[in-house]
């Protein structure tokens, strides 16, 4: 439950940031403080469980708190309120972190406790991987990220009903399984126990006889001559006062602290990778919410394999060590073959594979396999260390698990807060030293060039300055490339101009290019025929003379009059530009306007940066994601987005309808009046024409009647 609820909304973290207009650190705190509360609150649940000697009632109370906090998160409108409610939700969900381990200790003997803890931790750590998968699909609904908390509310109610009707009270004061196992101290002292007592099964006979223990006296070091003892583990001792922070004091024992730190490092690495996965997959692979959720399946597979392997290996190692020592055993036998491969093979290999494959944009499957290796190694560590701690202090399973859980969650909280800033500053993986040195060298050279230009008060240029730097470009072609501009094609001219841009921005040209060209230099440049689209008058006269000579050779059949006209051209002077010249002039003016607009925009942005500096790094990425989410939200909407007031006309819909009818009536009346005024002359002419036609017809009728009377018909 705690792991599931902590990560179910991870695929929607960018949506949370955009929807609540929250800073990046606040969104990270919703996950980091949840983990921290998940480490602190089990200590108090464990103290309550050990003091009042109950399990079931605490589970029911925790589910009520979890469901109430989930429904509050679904309605929240402020990021800081979400942070607080997430902490409350963590308190409600974390009862199983410590009390659940006590239930396992209540129900399983030592020989079966490793497998039981494997199953227990499979559920504990499969939850953080199942959460993003379900959350990815829930976020795709209309409720977006809030749907995840509605699901948590329903899931909490379901678990409450299930616990109420199907879960019995498991707490036992004198459990038949609480056998004190020997513990190997760091000073190489060994606490041994009777093999006959531990290995003898409970067969329903005399239970007290089957449980009889023989604990050998503790070997005391001659150098120290001081008795050392472990915390009392007698569960029958009467508890007079409840101390909520008593589990914290268990960490003073080295064997407990070292096991807790080992599990904390493994769990913190896994949780940090979980936190940064959504942003990395969205930026590098373009994954949406449900694809990001499905990517966590690799971690689930690694978790499943780790639970199976660790649960079977832990118990087998314990039994094999017992046989090898002739029936005697130490609880550290659970750790011998699990911690070494986990910390030296699976965890570093998985982390490096996950980070480097994302940095170099390799297949996403490689990073998923790396995440699975991290979870496999983490489960090896968690299962073995948890079973070891419960066996080390029988009767205090809930308290010692809560203390170790606190260390784990502190590591997870710190690494979660540090993960995103680390990724934003150095990336997901470390590049080679050579690449890093090359990048530093190039960046230093670039900074030196920019600083040199800024000292000279010179602006850098780009391809949009093609017409702005035309004169300098023409002179550069003459002096450096010995190429005539009018001999170049458009493609070659652009190619040369890109080289000119690099030389300019690197401050590798002569000083005269940056200070401004004199008239003599401009005349020298003009004489080289480097014009954008106009030729010199001298060139025109030369071309005309050549054309005249060709005409004189090819136009002999046109007669003397024609020959005499050859070579007579109009005087050289101003003329109207042709189509090509007009297009070039238009292009030049358009580029100048574009250049001025861009300069104004740069100056405006510079002034804004002085007043309110723009966001950089992760903040800039979040702003970009927020704008992209808003764009996709508009694109997904089938209709135009209008406010309710614009769409329905405010509060009084009937009044708006009446006003609309009045406007339509006035518009129709004005339209009819305009039509009448426009058609009036036409109608008058039609009436006059009809009157003339009627008069003509009457005249024809009278003439016909006259002819009829005269007898002509």
XYZ file of C-alpha atoms in Angstrom:
713
model
C 0.000 0.000 0.000
C 2.626 2.689 0.877
C 4.795 1.987 -2.152
C 1.802 1.796 -4.468
C 0.333 5.102 -3.294
C 3.735 6.823 -3.355
C 4.336 6.233 -7.082
C 0.873 5.954 -8.641
C 0.921 9.597 -9.702
C 4.575 9.722 -10.852
C 3.596 9.683 -14.585
C 1.490 12.781 -13.909
C 4.159 14.881 -12.163
C 4.528 17.223 -15.183
C 0.735 17.644 -15.227
C 0.692 18.411 -11.487
C 3.343 21.090 -11.972
C 1.460 22.675 -14.858
C -2.041 22.395 -13.364
C -1.151 23.826 -9.943
C 1.414 26.286 -11.359
C 3.925 24.898 -8.881
C 7.706 25.246 -8.684
C 9.757 22.150 -9.397
C 11.006 21.774 -5.824
C 7.450 21.742 -4.454
C 6.432 18.963 -6.829
C 9.500 16.976 -5.803
C 8.603 17.459 -2.136
C 5.241 15.742 -2.666
C 7.221 12.562 -3.323
C 10.214 13.139 -1.023
C 8.240 14.072 2.116
C 5.848 11.188 1.458
C 8.828 8.847 1.669
C 10.168 10.587 4.787
C 6.794 10.308 6.532
C 6.685 6.676 5.419
C 9.894 6.181 7.384
C 8.913 8.039 10.567
C 5.288 6.997 11.072
C 5.898 3.197 11.198
C 7.915 3.795 14.364
C 4.804 5.087 16.134
C 2.616 2.353 14.655
C 5.116 -0.223 15.953
C 5.173 1.350 19.428
C 1.387 1.295 19.596
C 1.346 -2.314 18.420
C 3.888 -3.506 20.998
C 2.358 -1.509 23.858
C -1.308 -2.384 23.300
C -0.488 -5.863 21.931
C -2.660 -5.633 18.827
C -2.355 -5.594 15.032
C -5.794 -5.661 13.410
C -7.222 -2.478 14.963
C -4.195 -0.447 13.854
C -4.602 -1.671 10.270
C -8.250 -0.535 10.255
C -7.408 2.911 11.674
C -4.621 3.406 9.153
C -6.938 2.631 6.218
C -9.417 5.265 7.421
C -6.639 7.885 7.541
C -5.387 6.828 4.110
C -8.832 7.047 2.470
C -9.568 10.469 4.013
C -6.234 11.913 2.869
C -6.716 10.476 -0.640
C -10.079 12.173 -1.104
C -8.497 15.434 0.100
C -5.698 15.140 -2.472
C -8.285 14.646 -5.217
C -9.856 18.056 -4.477
C -6.710 20.059 -3.697
C -6.002 23.287 -5.622
C -2.725 24.350 -3.982
C 0.617 22.583 -4.218
C 1.499 23.087 -0.543
C -1.836 21.669 0.554
C -1.030 18.664 -1.624
C 2.340 18.296 0.128
C 0.652 18.246 3.561
C -2.077 15.828 2.510
C 0.492 13.535 0.928
C 2.278 13.349 4.286
C -1.015 12.435 5.999
C -1.670 9.859 3.283
C 1.776 8.411 3.948
C 1.016 8.090 7.668
C -2.163 6.161 6.876
C -0.538 3.830 4.382
C 2.644 3.016 6.299
C 1.188 0.895 9.089
C 2.008 -2.248 7.146
C 5.687 -1.273 6.921
C 6.300 -2.231 10.553
C 3.174 -3.979 11.844
C 3.128 -6.165 8.730
C 6.591 -7.493 9.562
C 5.324 -8.270 13.053
C 2.458 -10.256 11.540
C 4.974 -12.312 9.536
C 6.955 -12.992 12.716
C 3.722 -14.011 14.489
C 2.665 -16.521 11.857
C 5.875 -18.199 10.566
C 8.669 -20.138 12.294
C 12.324 -19.318 11.786
C 12.895 -22.019 9.151
C 10.111 -20.607 6.947
C 10.541 -16.952 7.741
C 12.900 -16.196 4.842
C 10.377 -17.391 2.248
C 7.611 -15.555 4.094
C 9.575 -12.319 4.040
C 10.289 -12.839 0.346
C 6.556 -12.908 -0.347
C 5.999 -9.999 2.028
C 8.606 -7.791 0.377
C 7.464 -8.774 -3.076
C 4.176 -7.078 -2.217
C 5.931 -4.160 -0.525
C 8.231 -3.400 -3.449
C 6.025 -4.502 -6.296
C 3.611 -1.745 -5.226
C 5.959 1.115 -6.252
C 6.292 -0.483 -9.684
C 2.623 -1.352 -10.159
C 1.574 2.178 -9.166
C 2.998 4.032 -12.219
C 1.517 1.447 -14.594
C -2.013 1.945 -13.267
C -1.428 5.672 -12.801
C -0.293 6.073 -16.408
C -3.649 4.833 -17.686
C -5.668 6.769 -15.074
C -3.951 10.044 -15.991
C -5.127 9.648 -19.593
C -8.732 10.107 -18.385
C -10.543 13.444 -18.162
C -9.632 13.794 -14.458
C -5.883 13.643 -15.338
C -3.667 13.266 -12.242
C -6.579 13.618 -9.809
C -7.923 10.258 -11.001
C -5.012 8.548 -9.229
C -6.177 9.818 -5.826
C -9.766 8.805 -6.520
C -8.427 5.327 -7.215
C -6.450 5.397 -3.929
C -9.626 6.375 -2.067
C -11.568 3.451 -3.547
C -8.666 1.062 -2.958
C -8.392 2.155 0.688
C -12.081 1.465 1.282
C -11.737 -1.955 -0.349
C -8.772 -2.885 1.874
C -10.641 -1.641 4.958
C -13.616 -3.904 4.214
C -11.304 -6.835 3.458
C -9.390 -6.408 6.734
C -12.568 -5.955 8.749
C -14.149 -9.221 7.602
C -11.185 -11.472 6.730
C -8.178 -10.501 8.874
C -7.904 -11.906 12.432
C -5.808 -10.601 15.295
C -2.355 -12.251 15.086
C -0.525 -10.804 18.079
C 0.782 -13.490 20.493
C 2.438 -12.769 23.807
C 4.277 -16.093 23.973
C 4.537 -17.169 20.371
C 5.837 -20.657 19.802
C 7.969 -19.298 16.985
C 9.928 -16.729 19.046
C 13.208 -18.619 19.358
C 16.335 -16.691 20.198
C 18.939 -17.285 17.495
C 22.618 -16.611 18.130
C 24.081 -13.433 16.683
C 27.649 -12.976 15.473
C 28.916 -9.644 16.777
C 31.408 -7.503 14.868
C 34.004 -8.532 17.528
C 33.689 -12.108 16.238
C 31.778 -13.363 19.275
C 29.258 -16.048 18.439
C 26.013 -16.666 20.218
C 25.006 -20.291 19.629
C 21.761 -22.067 20.253
C 20.673 -25.656 20.562
C 20.094 -27.291 17.184
C 17.750 -29.813 18.703
C 15.464 -27.113 20.079
C 15.427 -24.968 16.897
C 15.111 -27.789 14.414
C 12.440 -29.741 16.344
C 8.987 -29.281 14.742
C 5.891 -28.391 16.735
C 3.854 -31.605 16.584
C 0.990 -30.729 18.872
C 2.574 -32.485 21.881
C 3.965 -30.812 24.898
C 4.535 -27.341 23.469
C 6.627 -26.176 26.358
C 9.004 -29.101 25.912
C 9.334 -28.456 22.189
C 10.185 -24.803 22.826
C 12.851 -25.407 25.446
C 15.927 -23.384 24.672
C 19.525 -23.823 25.674
C 21.481 -20.607 25.321
C 25.170 -20.931 25.946
C 26.922 -18.375 28.034
C 28.364 -15.419 26.223
C 32.107 -15.456 25.593
C 33.612 -12.344 27.101
C 36.691 -10.749 25.607
C 39.740 -10.848 27.895
C 40.888 -7.417 26.798
C 37.700 -5.571 27.707
C 36.583 -7.764 30.648
C 33.172 -6.203 30.333
C 29.870 -7.940 29.812
C 27.969 -7.010 26.666
C 24.368 -7.968 26.221
C 21.684 -7.474 23.586
C 18.378 -5.738 24.236
C 15.930 -7.833 26.151
C 13.653 -9.688 23.802
C 11.281 -11.246 26.274
C 7.788 -10.677 25.015
C 6.277 -11.679 28.339
C 7.794 -8.713 30.177
C 5.110 -6.315 31.328
C 5.217 -2.995 29.511
C 4.440 -0.217 31.951
C 5.118 2.861 29.831
C 4.824 3.339 26.082
C 7.831 5.012 24.499
C 7.053 5.972 20.851
C 10.705 6.594 20.065
C 11.995 3.389 21.651
C 12.605 1.750 18.227
C 15.052 4.560 17.400
C 17.362 3.412 20.186
C 17.683 -0.010 18.572
C 19.882 1.644 15.940
C 22.668 2.055 18.495
C 23.560 -1.610 17.980
C 26.048 -1.961 15.108
C 24.530 -5.095 13.592
C 21.123 -3.379 13.343
C 22.496 -0.078 12.023
C 24.691 -1.699 9.359
C 21.873 -3.895 8.069
C 19.519 -0.903 7.980
C 22.064 1.259 6.116
C 22.659 -1.489 3.544
C 18.946 -1.832 2.840
C 18.595 1.976 2.832
C 21.210 2.432 0.104
C 19.557 -0.195 -2.086
C 16.041 1.148 -1.572
C 17.135 4.778 -2.036
C 18.776 3.988 -5.382
C 15.637 2.235 -6.604
C 13.324 5.051 -5.501
C 15.551 7.774 -6.994
C 15.496 6.005 -10.369
C 11.706 5.740 -10.121
C 11.434 9.480 -9.488
C 13.507 10.642 -12.461
C 12.170 8.070 -14.947
C 9.038 10.024 -16.120
C 10.971 13.186 -17.024
C 13.838 11.306 -18.685
C 11.554 9.153 -20.821
C 9.407 12.122 -21.820
C 12.378 14.290 -22.822
C 14.567 11.622 -24.473
C 12.011 9.204 -25.931
C 8.809 11.289 -26.136
C 6.835 8.918 -23.885
C 3.387 9.953 -22.714
C 1.848 8.949 -19.368
C 0.722 5.413 -20.196
C 3.952 4.527 -22.016
C 5.948 5.746 -19.025
C 3.772 3.627 -16.742
C 4.350 0.512 -18.841
C 8.108 1.057 -18.695
C 7.978 0.189 -14.978
C 7.127 -3.421 -15.886
C 10.851 -4.108 -16.231
C 11.329 -3.203 -12.590
C 8.379 -5.411 -11.658
C 9.957 -8.403 -13.377
C 13.244 -7.760 -11.570
C 11.384 -7.455 -8.291
C 9.545 -10.728 -8.860
C 12.751 -12.595 -9.688
C 14.512 -11.035 -6.708
C 11.731 -12.057 -4.323
C 11.770 -15.661 -5.563
C 15.559 -16.010 -5.541
C 16.147 -14.263 -2.208
C 13.361 -16.076 -0.350
C 14.575 -19.504 -1.419
C 18.266 -18.701 -1.036
C 17.928 -17.201 2.444
C 16.256 -20.250 4.013
C 18.492 -22.756 2.206
C 21.627 -20.956 3.340
C 20.386 -21.000 6.920
C 19.664 -24.760 6.851
C 22.920 -25.577 5.032
C 24.960 -23.620 7.570
C 23.199 -25.462 10.386
C 24.133 -28.842 8.895
C 27.718 -27.748 8.209
C 28.212 -26.663 11.828
C 26.670 -29.795 13.230
C 23.361 -28.241 14.186
C 24.679 -24.858 15.298
C 23.966 -21.677 13.334
C 24.309 -17.913 13.315
C 21.760 -15.564 11.808
C 24.376 -13.867 9.591
C 24.262 -16.978 7.389
C 21.319 -15.358 5.598
C 23.525 -12.499 4.399
C 26.624 -14.255 3.115
C 25.566 -14.906 -0.494
C 23.020 -12.120 -1.062
C 24.721 -8.858 -0.078
C 27.937 -9.336 -2.067
C 26.417 -9.933 -5.537
C 23.709 -7.347 -4.910
C 26.082 -4.488 -4.040
C 28.977 -5.366 -6.337
C 27.126 -6.645 -9.415
C 23.415 -6.028 -9.801
C 22.971 -2.540 -8.299
C 25.972 -0.809 -9.977
C 25.412 -2.641 -13.269
C 21.719 -1.682 -13.330
C 22.354 1.966 -12.468
C 25.099 2.386 -15.082
C 23.053 0.622 -17.758
C 20.015 2.789 -16.988
C 21.917 6.090 -17.027
C 24.302 5.616 -19.942
C 21.739 4.173 -22.341
C 19.526 7.223 -21.801
C 22.431 9.660 -22.212
C 23.446 8.182 -25.563
C 19.823 7.639 -26.680
C 20.130 3.885 -27.082
C 17.090 1.624 -27.168
C 14.678 2.195 -24.309
C 14.736 -1.545 -23.617
C 18.303 -1.264 -22.378
C 17.327 1.264 -19.699
C 14.313 -0.884 -18.730
C 16.626 -3.898 -18.282
C 18.922 -1.737 -16.152
C 15.996 -0.711 -13.955
C 15.046 -4.386 -13.593
C 18.600 -5.230 -12.469
C 18.409 -2.468 -9.837
C 15.166 -3.916 -8.465
C 16.571 -7.453 -8.490
C 19.582 -6.405 -6.420
C 17.438 -4.273 -4.115
C 15.116 -7.204 -3.367
C 18.054 -9.475 -2.557
C 19.244 -6.959 0.016
C 15.844 -6.121 1.490
C 14.619 -9.689 1.976
C 17.788 -11.008 3.574
C 18.390 -8.021 5.882
C 14.759 -7.884 7.049
C 14.662 -11.585 7.910
C 18.030 -11.185 9.626
C 16.819 -8.299 11.814
C 13.615 -10.075 12.861
C 15.582 -13.223 13.763
C 18.167 -11.177 15.645
C 15.617 -9.702 18.079
C 12.673 -12.093 18.456
C 9.566 -10.552 19.958
C 10.416 -7.071 18.663
C 9.782 -7.655 14.971
C 7.581 -4.577 14.551
C 9.946 -2.227 16.389
C 13.155 -3.331 14.709
C 11.491 -3.291 11.292
C 10.254 0.256 11.966
C 13.756 1.395 12.924
C 15.288 -0.118 9.790
C 12.460 1.291 7.711
C 13.232 4.791 9.029
C 16.821 4.514 7.798
C 15.623 3.261 4.407
C 13.162 6.090 3.951
C 15.672 8.756 4.982
C 17.993 7.501 2.250
C 15.109 7.443 -0.242
C 14.020 10.982 0.713
C 17.515 12.454 0.358
C 18.220 10.726 -2.951
C 14.797 11.690 -4.325
C 15.364 15.378 -3.576
C 18.884 15.264 -5.020
C 18.074 13.166 -8.108
C 16.356 15.789 -10.272
C 18.914 18.580 -9.656
C 21.715 16.112 -10.388
C 20.110 15.055 -13.670
C 19.505 18.692 -14.625
C 23.150 19.619 -13.992
C 25.193 16.614 -15.168
C 22.683 14.456 -17.049
C 21.468 10.927 -16.453
C 24.903 9.331 -16.907
C 28.550 10.325 -16.824
C 30.218 10.761 -20.218
C 33.816 9.849 -20.880
C 36.543 12.098 -19.558
C 37.701 12.906 -23.070
C 34.235 14.054 -24.118
C 33.967 16.105 -20.954
C 37.363 17.749 -21.539
C 36.484 18.490 -25.173
C 33.206 20.068 -24.154
C 34.927 22.164 -21.502
C 37.560 23.290 -24.028
C 34.969 24.225 -26.656
C 32.806 26.018 -24.124
C 35.811 27.968 -22.806
C 36.782 28.987 -26.361
C 33.222 30.046 -27.069
C 33.074 32.070 -23.863
C 36.370 33.781 -24.690
C 35.134 34.738 -28.164
C 31.855 36.045 -26.833
C 33.667 38.004 -24.141
C 36.014 39.466 -26.792
C 33.058 40.598 -28.916
C 31.295 42.026 -25.866
C 34.401 43.985 -24.885
C 34.524 45.547 -28.362
C 30.769 46.238 -28.191
C 30.222 44.096 -31.307
C 27.131 42.006 -31.916
C 27.373 38.462 -33.214
C 25.645 37.714 -36.526
C 23.765 34.820 -38.093
C 22.239 33.922 -41.460
C 19.425 36.453 -41.040
C 22.057 39.213 -41.359
C 22.717 38.292 -45.004
C 21.802 41.744 -46.320
C 22.885 43.675 -43.229
C 26.541 42.673 -43.714
C 26.509 42.697 -47.535
C 29.338 45.222 -47.910
C 31.671 43.461 -45.493
C 30.831 40.133 -47.105
C 31.705 41.445 -50.591
C 35.034 42.785 -49.395
C 35.791 39.538 -47.544
C 35.159 37.549 -50.725
C 37.587 39.788 -52.603
C 40.382 39.733 -50.048
C 40.152 36.246 -48.587
C 38.568 34.051 -51.270
C 39.388 35.904 -54.515
C 35.896 35.167 -55.789
C 33.471 37.488 -57.585
C 30.088 37.584 -55.974
C 28.144 37.849 -59.246
C 29.842 34.667 -60.418
C 28.424 32.696 -57.496
C 25.165 30.822 -57.485
C 22.708 31.425 -54.690
C 23.701 28.163 -53.009
C 27.426 28.986 -53.131
C 26.802 32.516 -51.859
C 24.968 31.147 -48.828
C 27.739 28.623 -48.231
C 30.410 31.324 -48.279
C 28.303 33.528 -46.032
C 28.163 30.763 -43.385
C 31.964 30.733 -43.377
C 31.960 34.506 -43.078
C 29.632 34.224 -40.045
C 32.032 31.840 -38.297
C 34.991 34.136 -38.944
C 33.031 37.145 -37.704
C 31.767 35.508 -34.501
C 35.223 34.108 -33.735
C 36.723 37.592 -34.059
C 39.171 36.339 -36.691
C 38.651 39.123 -39.271
C 40.613 42.307 -39.642
C 39.692 45.214 -37.373
C 38.344 47.242 -40.294
C 35.429 44.818 -40.697
C 34.268 45.492 -37.145
C 35.001 49.233 -37.059
C 33.276 50.025 -40.344
C 34.512 50.284 -43.925
C 35.709 53.581 -45.421
C 34.506 55.004 -48.745
C 37.779 54.071 -50.456
C 37.396 50.509 -49.338
C 33.796 50.511 -50.499
C 34.839 51.866 -53.915
C 37.470 49.168 -54.118
C 34.851 46.633 -53.279
C 32.459 48.066 -55.875
C 35.069 47.879 -58.619
C 35.221 44.144 -58.073
C 31.648 43.867 -59.362
C 30.373 42.418 -56.052
C 26.779 43.569 -56.266
C 23.708 41.795 -54.951
C 21.668 42.285 -58.153
C 22.815 45.446 -60.032
C 25.724 45.663 -62.472
C 27.930 48.710 -63.005
C 27.097 51.099 -65.853
C 30.494 50.348 -67.323
C 29.665 46.669 -67.392
C 26.374 47.453 -69.123
C 28.144 49.500 -71.803
C 30.637 46.688 -72.382
C 27.860 44.157 -72.714
C 25.964 46.441 -75.111
C 29.009 46.856 -77.358
C 29.537 43.105 -77.493
C 25.888 42.590 -78.276
C 26.067 45.242 -81.057
C 29.017 43.502 -82.668
C 27.129 40.233 -82.652
C 24.090 41.967 -84.153
C 26.213 43.429 -86.972
C 27.385 39.956 -87.936
C 24.008 38.227 -87.783
C 21.636 40.931 -89.115
C 23.047 41.656 -92.654
C 19.727 40.760 -94.348
C 17.767 43.481 -92.588
C 18.869 46.293 -94.980
C 20.870 49.471 -94.643
C 18.309 51.203 -92.479
C 18.467 48.438 -90.019
C 22.271 48.361 -90.098
C 22.469 52.080 -89.462
C 20.357 51.636 -86.350
C 22.664 48.955 -84.928
C 24.650 50.163 -81.964
C 22.365 53.089 -81.227
C 21.221 52.613 -77.670
C 19.466 54.959 -75.376
C 21.666 56.997 -73.097
C 22.869 55.332 -69.953
C 20.855 56.572 -67.010
C 18.235 55.635 -64.469
C 15.874 52.911 -65.592
C 13.005 51.004 -64.091
C 14.166 47.828 -62.365
C 13.086 44.550 -63.872
C 11.196 41.776 -62.054
C 14.323 40.167 -60.627
C 15.557 43.498 -59.292
C 12.223 44.212 -57.630
C 12.176 40.784 -56.014
C 15.711 41.252 -54.711
C 14.858 44.700 -53.377
C 11.761 43.332 -51.670
C 13.784 40.494 -50.168
C 16.357 42.963 -48.900
C 13.741 45.180 -47.237
C 12.012 42.155 -45.750
C 15.275 40.895 -44.289
C 16.000 44.350 -42.871
C 12.582 44.502 -41.241
C 13.062 41.011 -39.848
C 16.475 41.980 -38.526
C 15.116 45.096 -36.802
C 12.227 43.132 -35.299
C 14.603 40.515 -33.964
C 16.891 43.159 -32.485
C 13.939 44.826 -30.770
C 12.850 41.470 -29.397
C 16.364 40.766 -28.115
C 16.550 44.156 -26.413
C 13.116 43.654 -24.878
C 14.040 40.195 -23.613
C 17.316 41.534 -22.226
C 15.438 44.220 -20.301
C 12.984 41.617 -19.005
C 15.846 39.350 -17.946
C 17.338 42.194 -15.914
C 14.043 42.756 -14.103
C 12.903 39.122 -13.860
C 15.514 36.575 -15.007
C 14.106 33.712 -17.025
C 14.078 30.166 -15.724
C 16.907 27.829 -16.655
C 17.565 24.141 -16.298
C 14.680 22.080 -14.966
C 12.471 25.149 -14.462
C 12.768 25.982 -18.171
C 11.920 22.382 -19.077
C 8.844 22.512 -16.865
C 7.686 25.769 -18.480
C 8.085 24.158 -21.890
C 6.170 21.074 -20.739
C 3.446 23.266 -19.270
C 2.974 25.054 -22.592
C 3.042 21.724 -24.446
C 0.429 20.245 -22.106
C -1.798 23.275 -22.644
C -1.406 22.894 -26.408
C -2.301 19.184 -26.326
C -5.224 19.926 -24.063
C -6.548 22.409 -26.610
C -5.914 19.976 -29.451
C -7.776 17.152 -27.692
C -10.834 19.365 -27.154
C -13.409 18.711 -29.937
C -14.918 22.191 -29.675
C -13.717 25.730 -29.220
C -13.025 26.398 -25.559
C -15.332 29.131 -24.308
C -16.118 30.250 -20.828
C -19.546 29.513 -19.409
C -20.425 33.200 -19.423
C -19.547 33.540 -23.125
C -21.252 30.295 -24.018
C -24.443 30.595 -21.953
C -24.683 34.377 -21.679
C -24.029 34.829 -17.993
C -26.520 34.079 -15.241
C -29.737 35.207 -17.054
C -29.939 33.023 -20.147
C -33.452 34.166 -21.142
C -32.409 37.808 -20.982
C -29.513 37.068 -23.283
C -31.838 35.291 -25.691
C -34.235 38.267 -25.700
C -31.363 40.670 -26.336
C -30.170 38.479 -29.179
C -33.674 38.491 -30.724
C -33.812 42.284 -30.490
C -30.442 42.579 -32.178
C -31.581 40.256 -34.945
C -34.792 42.242 -35.457
C -32.918 45.548 -35.624
C -30.406 44.031 -38.023
C -33.166 42.619 -40.264
C -35.006 45.952 -40.265
C -31.882 47.856 -41.232
C -31.074 45.317 -43.891
C -34.586 45.574 -45.355
C -34.343 49.372 -45.349
C -30.996 49.274 -47.146
C -32.385 46.829 -49.692
C -35.383 49.081 -50.342
C -33.144 52.098 -50.826
C -30.893 50.171 -53.172
C -33.787 48.724 -55.200
C -35.893 51.916 -55.356
C -34.290 53.325 -58.581
C -34.553 49.951 -60.255
C -38.185 49.572 -59.277
C -38.975 53.089 -60.550
C -37.371 52.346 -63.909
C -39.279 49.094 -64.108
C -42.537 50.924 -63.414
C -41.751 53.488 -66.127
C -40.897 50.728 -68.569
C -44.128 48.903 -67.777
C -46.110 52.142 -68.268
C -44.492 52.690 -71.682
C -45.176 49.119 -72.650
C -48.805 49.438 -71.624
C -49.160 52.683 -73.631
C -47.622 51.037 -76.677
C -49.947 48.075 -76.413
C -52.945 50.384 -76.105
C -51.816 52.219 -79.232
C -51.477 48.958 -81.146
C -54.936 47.900 -80.032
C -56.462 51.159 -81.238
C -54.694 50.878 -84.596
C -55.936 47.319 -85.004
C -59.509 48.322 -84.224
C -59.279 51.178 -86.740
C -58.061 48.895 -89.471
C -60.821 46.470 -88.651
C -63.461 49.152 -88.976
C -62.069 50.204 -92.337
C -62.407 46.645 -93.548
C -58.805 45.979 -94.186
C -59.073 42.671 -92.221
